[in-house]
Amino acid sequence: MGAADVALEGFDHPAASRHLYWDVKHAARTIGDRLGHIGDPTGREIVRRTLDRFLAAIRPAASGLRVSVIHNDANDHNVLVDTHGERVTALLDFGDMVRTFVANEVAVACTYAMLDEEEPLEAARAVVGGYREAAPLHDTELGVLLELIRIRLATSVSVAAHQHAQRPDDPYLTVSERQAWALLHRLDPIDPDQAGTLFLGAT
């Protein structure tokens, strides 16, 4: 993803600035419009708290966060690898590309890598280190990375709850919902400064 972001530097397109609910810049609206579809009161409160913390962290940091077109959906279903499974050879699914915070590229990749991991922050640290081999991440970006990861999870469960309400018989809509909720609960009490220090040391 670091190599992809380096390649995308300077690229733009009118569609890159469209409203996309997966664009982290629209998290307040995306989650706010869907919060009522989360049936579990505890889960709904965690999502609300996650949004509040995200907005409190991102507003003062926004001027120090680089903006560019990013892939915005780095997960293991969206890559092709060589026959030995050792090297990524292609990137798939460009439907969520958008002009947004570059750091969110890393956050999305971290989020998927952390699912079902016994040590999720260590998984994220490995992703951050790999990304930094190909592309820079500024201290400000690393400082808000945990909030970007948590808001991605909060967006995911909110969108899933809304879609499930519209199409309750479609199992695809909840394929990763359990994992996302479990991870969101685990990350909820973590101090962002602690995570930021861990990410700053990832090489």
mmCIF file of C-alpha atoms in Angstrom:
data_model
loop_
_atom_site.group_PDB
_atom_site.id
_atom_site.type_symbol
_atom_site.label_atom_id
_atom_site.label_comp_id
_atom_site.label_asym_id
_atom_site.label_seq_id
_atom_site.Cartn_x
_atom_site.Cartn_y
_atom_site.Cartn_z
ATOM 1 C CA MET A 1 0.000 0.000 0.000
ATOM 2 C CA GLY A 2 2.943 2.297 0.574
ATOM 3 C CA ALA A 3 4.131 1.687 -2.977
ATOM 4 C CA ALA A 4 0.621 2.308 -4.288
ATOM 5 C CA ASP A 5 0.373 5.611 -2.445
ATOM 6 C CA VAL A 6 3.739 6.740 -3.772
ATOM 7 C CA ALA A 7 2.519 5.927 -7.291
ATOM 8 C CA LEU A 8 -0.708 7.877 -6.685
ATOM 9 C CA GLU A 9 1.035 11.055 -5.524
ATOM 10 C CA GLY A 10 -0.186 13.943 -7.637
ATOM 11 C CA PHE A 11 -2.999 11.933 -9.230
ATOM 12 C CA ASP A 12 -6.484 13.406 -9.140
ATOM 13 C CA HIS A 13 -9.835 12.907 -10.818
ATOM 14 C CA PRO A 14 -13.227 14.624 -10.390
ATOM 15 C CA ALA A 15 -14.745 11.396 -9.027
ATOM 16 C CA ALA A 16 -12.092 11.213 -6.313
ATOM 17 C CA SER A 17 -13.863 14.014 -4.431
ATOM 18 C CA ARG A 18 -17.319 12.423 -4.532
ATOM 19 C CA HIS A 19 -19.201 11.718 -1.305
ATOM 20 C CA LEU A 20 -18.322 8.177 -0.257
ATOM 21 C CA TYR A 21 -19.470 6.788 3.068
ATOM 22 C CA TRP A 22 -16.188 4.892 3.381
ATOM 23 C CA ASP A 23 -14.323 8.205 3.244
ATOM 24 C CA VAL A 24 -13.160 8.810 6.809
ATOM 25 C CA LYS A 25 -13.732 12.545 6.353
ATOM 26 C CA HIS A 26 -17.478 11.830 6.344
ATOM 27 C CA ALA A 27 -17.434 9.588 9.421
ATOM 28 C CA ALA A 28 -19.670 11.873 11.486
ATOM 29 C CA ARG A 29 -22.430 11.809 8.893
ATOM 30 C CA THR A 30 -21.987 8.148 7.946
ATOM 31 C CA ILE A 31 -22.144 6.922 11.530
ATOM 32 C CA GLY A 32 -24.681 9.503 12.711
ATOM 33 C CA ASP A 33 -27.138 8.474 9.998
ATOM 34 C CA ARG A 34 -26.819 4.782 10.908
ATOM 35 C CA LEU A 35 -26.291 4.735 14.666
ATOM 36 C CA GLY A 36 -29.939 4.031 15.384
ATOM 37 C CA HIS A 37 -29.746 0.735 13.495
ATOM 38 C CA ILE A 38 -27.295 -0.713 16.042
ATOM 39 C CA GLY A 39 -29.594 -2.668 18.323
ATOM 40 C CA ASP A 40 -27.212 -3.415 21.181
ATOM 41 C CA PRO A 41 -27.064 -0.413 23.575
ATOM 42 C CA THR A 42 -23.502 -1.220 24.691
ATOM 43 C CA GLY A 43 -22.290 -1.471 21.115
ATOM 44 C CA ARG A 44 -24.124 1.704 20.173
ATOM 45 C CA GLU A 45 -22.436 3.562 23.039
ATOM 46 C CA ILE A 46 -18.978 2.311 22.012
ATOM 47 C CA VAL A 47 -19.569 3.518 18.453
ATOM 48 C CA ARG A 48 -20.770 6.899 19.705
ATOM 49 C CA ARG A 49 -17.752 7.210 21.994
ATOM 50 C CA THR A 50 -15.428 6.178 19.159
ATOM 51 C CA LEU A 51 -16.851 8.893 16.940
ATOM 52 C CA ASP A 52 -16.545 11.544 19.643
ATOM 53 C CA ARG A 53 -12.904 10.643 20.309
ATOM 54 C CA PHE A 54 -12.122 10.563 16.606
ATOM 55 C CA LEU A 55 -13.542 14.030 16.018
ATOM 56 C CA ALA A 56 -11.740 15.415 19.071
ATOM 57 C CA ALA A 57 -8.417 14.028 17.798
ATOM 58 C CA ILE A 58 -8.762 14.681 14.084
ATOM 59 C CA ARG A 59 -9.899 18.309 14.132
ATOM 60 C CA PRO A 60 -6.729 19.767 15.657
ATOM 61 C CA ALA A 61 -4.530 17.374 13.691
ATOM 62 C CA ALA A 62 -6.189 17.811 10.289
ATOM 63 C CA SER A 63 -3.848 20.556 9.079
ATOM 64 C CA GLY A 64 -0.887 18.190 9.569
ATOM 65 C CA LEU A 65 -2.458 15.249 7.752
ATOM 66 C CA ARG A 66 -1.554 14.814 4.100
ATOM 67 C CA VAL A 67 -4.401 14.379 1.620
ATOM 68 C CA SER A 68 -4.202 12.408 -1.612
ATOM 69 C CA VAL A 69 -6.072 9.828 -3.657
ATOM 70 C CA ILE A 70 -5.730 6.446 -1.942
ATOM 71 C CA HIS A 71 -6.957 2.909 -2.623
ATOM 72 C CA ASN A 72 -8.878 2.952 0.681
ATOM 73 C CA ASP A 73 -9.737 -0.773 0.883
ATOM 74 C CA ALA A 74 -6.566 -2.748 1.590
ATOM 75 C CA ASN A 75 -7.559 -6.253 2.642
ATOM 76 C CA ASP A 76 -6.462 -9.773 1.797
ATOM 77 C CA HIS A 77 -9.309 -10.226 -0.689
ATOM 78 C CA ASN A 78 -8.029 -7.316 -2.773
ATOM 79 C CA VAL A 79 -4.521 -8.500 -3.571
ATOM 80 C CA LEU A 80 -3.047 -11.092 -5.897
ATOM 81 C CA VAL A 81 0.173 -12.833 -4.900
ATOM 82 C CA ASP A 82 2.764 -14.939 -6.696
ATOM 83 C CA THR A 83 2.582 -18.724 -6.786
ATOM 84 C CA HIS A 84 4.654 -18.959 -3.584
ATOM 85 C CA GLY A 85 2.423 -16.539 -1.713
ATOM 86 C CA GLU A 86 5.434 -14.371 -0.916
ATOM 87 C CA ARG A 87 4.983 -11.262 -3.037
ATOM 88 C CA VAL A 88 2.006 -9.094 -3.920
ATOM 89 C CA THR A 89 1.740 -8.890 -7.709
ATOM 90 C CA ALA A 90 -1.451 -6.880 -8.187
ATOM 91 C CA LEU A 91 -4.025 -4.796 -6.362
ATOM 92 C CA LEU A 92 -7.758 -5.241 -6.977
ATOM 93 C CA ASP A 93 -11.018 -3.343 -6.383
ATOM 94 C CA PHE A 94 -10.603 0.378 -6.921
ATOM 95 C CA GLY A 95 -14.256 1.205 -6.197
ATOM 96 C CA ASP A 96 -13.505 2.880 -2.865
ATOM 97 C CA MET A 97 -10.692 5.102 -4.134
ATOM 98 C CA VAL A 98 -11.142 8.603 -2.823
ATOM 99 C CA ARG A 99 -9.177 11.755 -2.052
ATOM 100 C CA THR A 100 -8.751 11.690 1.714
ATOM 101 C CA PHE A 101 -6.173 11.407 4.487
ATOM 102 C CA VAL A 102 -3.175 9.370 3.326
ATOM 103 C CA ALA A 103 -2.866 7.901 6.814
ATOM 104 C CA ASN A 104 -6.221 6.234 6.345
ATOM 105 C CA GLU A 105 -4.626 3.897 3.796
ATOM 106 C CA VAL A 106 -2.505 2.492 6.601
ATOM 107 C CA ALA A 107 -5.410 2.502 9.037
ATOM 108 C CA VAL A 108 -7.588 0.396 6.737
ATOM 109 C CA ALA A 109 -4.770 -2.080 6.109
ATOM 110 C CA CYS A 110 -4.093 -2.283 9.852
ATOM 111 C CA THR A 111 -7.756 -2.826 10.626
ATOM 112 C CA TYR A 112 -8.030 -5.883 8.398
ATOM 113 C CA ALA A 113 -4.687 -7.246 9.594
ATOM 114 C CA MET A 114 -5.783 -6.936 13.236
ATOM 115 C CA LEU A 115 -8.994 -8.963 12.910
ATOM 116 C CA ASP A 116 -8.918 -12.110 15.072
ATOM 117 C CA GLU A 117 -5.290 -11.517 16.071
ATOM 118 C CA GLU A 118 -4.221 -12.352 19.632
ATOM 119 C CA GLU A 119 -2.000 -9.248 19.666
ATOM 120 C CA PRO A 120 -3.789 -6.771 17.397
ATOM 121 C CA LEU A 121 -1.476 -3.838 18.090
ATOM 122 C CA GLU A 122 1.525 -5.958 17.137
ATOM 123 C CA ALA A 123 -0.194 -6.852 13.863
ATOM 124 C CA ALA A 124 -0.799 -3.158 13.237
ATOM 125 C CA ARG A 125 2.807 -2.324 14.112
ATOM 126 C CA ALA A 126 3.995 -4.820 11.475
ATOM 127 C CA VAL A 127 1.749 -3.211 8.849
ATOM 128 C CA VAL A 128 2.996 0.265 9.762
ATOM 129 C CA GLY A 129 6.602 -0.912 9.527
ATOM 130 C CA GLY A 130 6.002 -2.454 6.122
ATOM 131 C CA TYR A 131 4.274 0.657 4.830
ATOM 132 C CA ARG A 132 7.133 2.857 6.021
ATOM 133 C CA GLU A 133 9.598 0.800 4.004
ATOM 134 C CA ALA A 134 7.960 2.188 0.867
ATOM 135 C CA ALA A 135 6.394 5.487 1.925
ATOM 136 C CA PRO A 136 6.730 8.029 4.727
ATOM 137 C CA LEU A 137 4.357 8.501 7.625
ATOM 138 C CA HIS A 138 4.638 11.709 9.591
ATOM 139 C CA ASP A 139 4.485 11.846 13.375
ATOM 140 C CA THR A 140 1.099 13.576 13.269
ATOM 141 C CA GLU A 141 -0.275 10.769 11.104
ATOM 142 C CA LEU A 142 1.077 8.091 13.414
ATOM 143 C CA GLY A 143 -0.363 9.956 16.381
ATOM 144 C CA VAL A 144 -3.941 9.643 15.112
ATOM 145 C CA LEU A 145 -3.589 6.182 13.599
ATOM 146 C CA LEU A 146 -5.389 4.380 16.431
ATOM 147 C CA GLU A 147 -8.332 6.762 16.092
ATOM 148 C CA LEU A 148 -8.407 6.132 12.334
ATOM 149 C CA ILE A 149 -8.428 2.374 12.951
ATOM 150 C CA ARG A 150 -11.192 2.607 15.529
ATOM 151 C CA ILE A 151 -13.320 4.873 13.344
ATOM 152 C CA ARG A 152 -12.963 2.444 10.436
ATOM 153 C CA LEU A 153 -14.336 -0.300 12.668
ATOM 154 C CA ALA A 154 -17.130 1.943 13.931
ATOM 155 C CA THR A 155 -18.020 2.841 10.349
ATOM 156 C CA SER A 156 -17.979 -0.816 9.337
ATOM 157 C CA VAL A 157 -20.361 -1.989 12.066
ATOM 158 C CA SER A 158 -22.651 1.007 11.518
ATOM 159 C CA VAL A 159 -22.867 0.396 7.782
ATOM 160 C CA ALA A 160 -23.424 -3.331 8.377
ATOM 161 C CA ALA A 161 -26.250 -2.634 10.836
ATOM 162 C CA HIS A 162 -27.953 -0.293 8.380
ATOM 163 C CA GLN A 163 -27.569 -2.660 5.436
ATOM 164 C CA HIS A 164 -28.755 -5.618 7.492
ATOM 165 C CA ALA A 165 -31.892 -3.684 8.404
ATOM 166 C CA GLN A 166 -32.550 -3.142 4.698
ATOM 167 C CA ARG A 167 -31.652 -6.688 3.585
ATOM 168 C CA PRO A 168 -31.930 -9.009 6.593
ATOM 169 C CA ASP A 169 -31.604 -12.170 4.481
ATOM 170 C CA ASP A 170 -28.282 -11.280 2.830
ATOM 171 C CA PRO A 171 -25.486 -13.097 4.746
ATOM 172 C CA TYR A 172 -22.723 -11.249 2.873
ATOM 173 C CA LEU A 173 -23.557 -8.023 4.671
ATOM 174 C CA THR A 174 -22.474 -9.424 8.035
ATOM 175 C CA VAL A 175 -19.524 -11.549 6.868
ATOM 176 C CA SER A 176 -16.957 -9.683 9.002
ATOM 177 C CA GLU A 177 -19.285 -7.999 11.493
ATOM 178 C CA ARG A 178 -18.458 -10.313 14.414
ATOM 179 C CA GLN A 179 -14.730 -9.771 13.931
ATOM 180 C CA ALA A 180 -15.151 -6.010 13.669
ATOM 181 C CA TRP A 181 -17.213 -5.799 16.858
ATOM 182 C CA ALA A 182 -14.748 -7.975 18.756
ATOM 183 C CA LEU A 183 -11.819 -5.818 17.691
ATOM 184 C CA LEU A 184 -13.641 -2.568 18.422
ATOM 185 C CA HIS A 185 -14.356 -3.777 21.962
ATOM 186 C CA ARG A 186 -10.680 -4.712 22.440
ATOM 187 C CA LEU A 187 -9.372 -1.391 21.153
ATOM 188 C CA ASP A 188 -11.896 0.772 23.009
ATOM 189 C CA PRO A 189 -9.886 1.113 26.273
ATOM 190 C CA ILE A 190 -6.447 1.553 24.681
ATOM 191 C CA ASP A 191 -4.683 4.862 25.224
ATOM 192 C CA PRO A 192 -3.966 6.462 21.824
ATOM 193 C CA ASP A 193 -0.666 7.854 23.126
ATOM 194 C CA GLN A 194 0.445 4.299 23.966
ATOM 195 C CA ALA A 195 -0.458 3.130 20.478
ATOM 196 C CA GLY A 196 1.158 6.186 18.903
ATOM 197 C CA THR A 197 4.439 5.450 20.673
ATOM 198 C CA LEU A 198 4.309 1.855 19.404
ATOM 199 C CA PHE A 199 3.661 2.989 15.837
ATOM 200 C CA LEU A 200 6.387 5.628 15.956
ATOM 201 C CA GLY A 201 8.887 2.865 16.654
ATOM 202 C CA ALA A 202 7.654 0.600 13.835
ATOM 203 C CA THR A 203 10.302 0.159 11.159
#
